[in-house]
Short mmCIF file of C-alpha atoms in Angstrom, two decimals:
data_model
loop_
_atom_site.label_atom_id
_atom_site.label_comp_id
_atom_site.label_asym_id
_atom_site.label_seq_id
_atom_site.Cartn_x
_atom_site.Cartn_y
_atom_site.Cartn_z
CA UNK N 1 0.00 0.00 0.00
CA UNK N 2 1.18 3.52 -0.73
CA UNK N 3 1.86 5.64 2.34
CA UNK N 4 -0.40 8.37 0.97
CA UNK N 5 -3.27 5.88 0.64
CA UNK N 6 -2.76 4.66 4.19
CA UNK N 7 -2.70 8.20 5.60
CA UNK N 8 -5.76 9.25 3.58
CA UNK N 9 -7.74 6.22 4.75
CA UNK N 10 -7.00 6.84 8.42
CA UNK N 11 -7.72 10.57 8.13
CA UNK N 12 -11.01 9.77 6.41
CA UNK N 13 -11.86 7.41 9.25
CA UNK N 14 -11.15 10.11 11.83
CA UNK N 15 -13.26 12.60 9.87
CA UNK N 16 -16.19 10.17 10.00
CA UNK N 17 -15.76 9.78 13.76
CA UNK N 18 -15.68 13.55 14.19
CA UNK N 19 -18.92 13.90 12.23
CA UNK N 20 -20.50 11.07 14.23
CA UNK N 21 -19.45 12.72 17.49
CA UNK N 22 -20.70 16.16 16.54
CA UNK N 23 -24.05 14.93 15.23
CA UNK N 24 -24.77 12.45 18.03
CA UNK N 25 -23.36 14.03 21.19
CA UNK N 26 -22.18 17.60 20.90
CA UNK N 27 -25.52 19.34 21.48
CA UNK N 28 -27.00 17.00 24.08
CA UNK N 29 -27.96 18.08 27.59
CA UNK N 30 -26.04 16.80 30.62
CA UNK N 31 -28.93 14.62 31.80
CA UNK N 32 -28.72 12.68 28.53
CA UNK N 33 -24.93 12.44 28.50
CA UNK N 34 -24.66 11.28 32.13
CA UNK N 35 -27.63 8.88 32.15
CA UNK N 36 -26.71 5.22 32.73
CA UNK N 37 -29.43 2.86 31.45
CA UNK N 38 -30.21 -0.39 33.20
CA UNK N 39 -27.64 -3.02 32.28
CA UNK N 40 -24.87 -0.52 31.47
CA UNK N 41 -21.89 0.45 33.61
CA UNK N 42 -20.94 3.70 31.89
CA UNK N 43 -22.80 6.74 30.64
CA UNK N 44 -22.37 8.05 27.09
CA UNK N 45 -20.03 10.85 28.20
CA UNK N 46 -17.92 8.34 30.14
CA UNK N 47 -17.32 6.43 26.92
CA UNK N 48 -15.88 9.65 25.46
CA UNK N 49 -13.87 10.15 28.65
CA UNK N 50 -12.41 6.66 28.26
CA UNK N 51 -11.30 7.49 24.69
CA UNK N 52 -9.58 10.58 26.09
CA UNK N 53 -7.91 8.57 28.84
CA UNK N 54 -6.21 6.28 26.33
CA UNK N 55 -5.25 9.19 24.09
CA UNK N 56 -3.68 10.98 27.06
CA UNK N 57 -1.26 8.08 27.42
CA UNK N 58 -0.27 7.59 23.79
CA UNK N 59 -0.38 11.03 22.18
CA UNK N 60 2.51 12.57 24.19
CA UNK N 61 4.64 9.48 23.57
CA UNK N 62 3.95 9.51 19.86
CA UNK N 63 4.71 13.23 19.75
CA UNK N 64 8.13 12.50 21.28
CA UNK N 65 8.76 10.07 18.43
CA UNK N 66 8.01 12.78 15.88
CA UNK N 67 10.46 15.13 17.62
CA UNK N 68 13.41 12.75 17.38
CA UNK N 69 14.90 14.54 14.41
CA UNK N 70 15.37 13.89 10.72
CA UNK N 71 13.90 10.70 9.35
CA UNK N 72 13.88 9.12 5.92
CA UNK N 73 10.74 8.86 3.81
CA UNK N 74 9.26 5.86 2.02
CA UNK N 75 6.55 5.61 -0.60
CA UNK N 76 5.19 2.22 0.49
CA UNK N 77 3.99 0.85 3.81
CA UNK N 78 3.12 -2.69 4.87
CA UNK N 79 1.19 -3.57 8.00
CA UNK N 80 2.28 -6.63 9.93
CA UNK N 81 -0.10 -9.45 10.79
CA UNK N 82 -0.08 -8.25 14.42
CA UNK N 83 -0.92 -4.67 13.48
CA UNK N 84 -3.86 -5.85 11.36
CA UNK N 85 -4.98 -8.15 14.17
CA UNK N 86 -4.94 -5.40 16.81
CA UNK N 87 -6.83 -3.04 14.53
CA UNK N 88 -9.54 -5.64 13.98
CA UNK N 89 -9.71 -6.45 17.68
CA UNK N 90 -10.26 -2.77 18.52
CA UNK N 91 -13.13 -2.35 16.07
CA UNK N 92 -16.67 -1.79 17.40
CA UNK N 93 -17.99 -4.90 19.12
CA UNK N 94 -20.70 -5.11 16.47
CA UNK N 95 -17.97 -6.29 14.07
CA UNK N 96 -17.23 -10.02 13.93
CA UNK N 97 -13.46 -9.38 14.08
CA UNK N 98 -13.70 -7.35 17.29
CA UNK N 99 -12.74 -8.74 20.66
CA UNK N 100 -13.98 -7.64 24.06
CA UNK N 101 -11.12 -6.59 26.34
CA UNK N 102 -10.82 -5.73 30.00
CA UNK N 103 -10.41 -2.02 30.64
CA UNK N 104 -7.44 -1.31 32.88
CA UNK N 105 -8.32 0.63 36.02
CA UNK N 106 -6.41 3.78 35.06
CA UNK N 107 -8.35 3.96 31.78
CA UNK N 108 -11.78 3.60 33.33
CA UNK N 109 -14.00 6.65 33.89
CA UNK N 110 -12.89 8.63 36.92
CA UNK N 111 -16.28 8.12 38.60
CA UNK N 112 -15.56 4.41 38.89
CA UNK N 113 -12.14 5.03 40.38
CA UNK N 114 -13.43 7.78 42.65
CA UNK N 115 -17.23 8.02 43.14
CA UNK N 116 -16.82 11.56 44.47
CA UNK N 117 -15.17 12.79 41.28
CA UNK N 118 -17.25 15.03 39.03
CA UNK N 119 -16.48 15.68 35.39
CA UNK N 120 -17.57 18.43 33.03
CA UNK N 121 -19.21 17.07 29.88
CA UNK N 122 -18.16 20.21 28.01
CA UNK N 123 -14.51 19.73 29.02
CA UNK N 124 -14.59 16.05 28.04
CA UNK N 125 -15.90 16.98 24.60
CA UNK N 126 -13.37 19.77 24.15
CA UNK N 127 -10.55 17.37 25.02
CA UNK N 128 -11.93 14.83 22.56
CA UNK N 129 -11.89 17.34 19.68
CA UNK N 130 -8.41 18.55 20.65
CA UNK N 131 -7.05 14.99 20.81
CA UNK N 132 -8.62 14.21 17.44
CA UNK N 133 -6.76 17.14 15.89
CA UNK N 134 -3.53 16.03 17.57
CA UNK N 135 -3.97 12.48 16.28
CA UNK N 136 -4.56 13.76 12.75
CA UNK N 137 -1.19 15.54 12.83
CA UNK N 138 0.59 12.39 14.04
CA UNK N 139 -0.99 10.31 11.30
CA UNK N 140 0.31 12.76 8.69
CA UNK N 141 3.88 12.32 9.99
CA UNK N 142 4.61 8.90 11.49
CA UNK N 143 3.59 6.46 8.71
CA UNK N 144 5.78 8.20 6.12
CA UNK N 145 9.04 7.29 7.85
CA UNK N 146 10.28 3.75 8.61
CA UNK N 147 12.33 5.11 11.52
CA UNK N 148 9.35 6.85 13.07
CA UNK N 149 6.76 4.15 12.53
CA UNK N 150 9.08 1.46 13.89
CA UNK N 151 10.08 3.45 16.98
CA UNK N 152 8.82 1.81 20.17
CA UNK N 153 6.55 3.56 22.67
CA UNK N 154 5.40 2.34 26.06
CA UNK N 155 1.89 0.95 25.86
CA UNK N 156 -0.96 1.51 28.30
CA UNK N 157 0.08 -1.79 29.88
CA UNK N 158 3.76 -1.45 30.90
CA UNK N 159 6.28 -2.92 30.35
CA UNK N 160 4.79 -3.84 26.96
CA UNK N 161 5.94 -1.58 24.15
CA UNK N 162 4.40 -1.09 20.71
CA UNK N 163 5.77 0.29 17.49
CA UNK N 164 4.41 3.76 16.81
CA UNK N 165 2.45 2.52 13.82
CA UNK N 166 0.91 -0.22 15.96
CA UNK N 167 -0.17 2.38 18.51
CA UNK N 168 -1.88 4.37 15.76
CA UNK N 169 -3.63 1.22 14.57
CA UNK N 170 -5.00 0.80 18.09
CA UNK N 171 -6.03 4.41 18.70
CA UNK N 172 -8.02 5.04 15.52
CA UNK N 173 -10.46 2.10 15.70
CA UNK N 174 -10.62 2.48 19.49
CA UNK N 175 -12.36 5.82 18.94
CA UNK N 176 -14.99 4.24 16.74
CA UNK N 177 -15.45 1.33 19.14
CA UNK N 178 -16.46 3.58 22.02
CA UNK N 179 -18.43 6.10 19.98
CA UNK N 180 -20.65 3.20 18.94
CA UNK N 181 -20.83 2.13 22.58
CA UNK N 182 -21.83 5.66 23.60
CA UNK N 183 -24.54 5.71 20.93
CA UNK N 184 -25.88 2.37 22.15
CA UNK N 185 -26.02 3.69 25.72
CA UNK N 186 -27.67 6.91 24.58
CA UNK N 187 -30.30 5.01 22.60
CA UNK N 188 -30.90 2.68 25.55
CA UNK N 189 -31.38 5.68 27.81
CA UNK N 190 -33.91 7.23 25.44
CA UNK N 191 -35.87 3.98 25.22
CA UNK N 192 -35.83 3.57 29.01
CA UNK N 193 -36.97 7.14 29.59
CA UNK N 194 -39.72 6.81 27.00
CA UNK N 195 -40.99 3.60 28.60
CA UNK N 196 -41.00 5.26 32.02
CA UNK N 197 -42.92 8.25 30.65
CA UNK N 198 -45.48 5.96 29.04
CA UNK N 199 -45.92 4.10 32.33
CA UNK N 200 -46.50 7.38 34.14
CA UNK N 201 -49.06 8.43 31.54
CA UNK N 202 -51.08 5.25 31.80
CA UNK N 203 -54.60 5.77 33.11
CA UNK N 204 -55.53 2.87 35.33
CA UNK N 205 -59.32 2.36 35.30
CA UNK N 206 -61.11 2.19 38.61
CA UNK N 207 -63.61 -0.47 39.65
CA UNK N 208 -66.41 1.97 38.83
CA UNK N 209 -65.38 2.27 35.20
#
């Protein structure tokens, strides 16, 4: 695959996620974003927070790779079997290639780690957009250079290290995975609220009816 094709495909994927985020979540009220339907552990905004938590670990490390200095350029790029496998595993769980994984404690929503902690939905969303822009810049740089894309960075599960390109192939589908999760939670919340409203509106006939 040509490097330009790889970069374009990943940037297009991020653009789709940005559109999905803006259309589905950006203008919602807090009571919708923070609602946790029956059977779910996270709210919709906590899914976005989780995306941010993983990005906070990888983006600074990948930025350090880009700042290493001069690097050669190549026209072609080839993903390893492992990189393809991780990308598929991180896809939305609706995909047959996806695999459910245990979320490490430090990546879980802060409410779970500290029930007293309060988050601002607006701040979470601002961080998401900022991280998306940061990730776009990294994708434009790292894949073009064999030195950069093969540089190792510490993963979210030390002491395991990943190549920079592998980290990118985790981060991009990870965004989509949890945006879909957030949409599922949001839809479940709407259904649950609608059912509750219908129950409240029911007129129960009396014995005299």
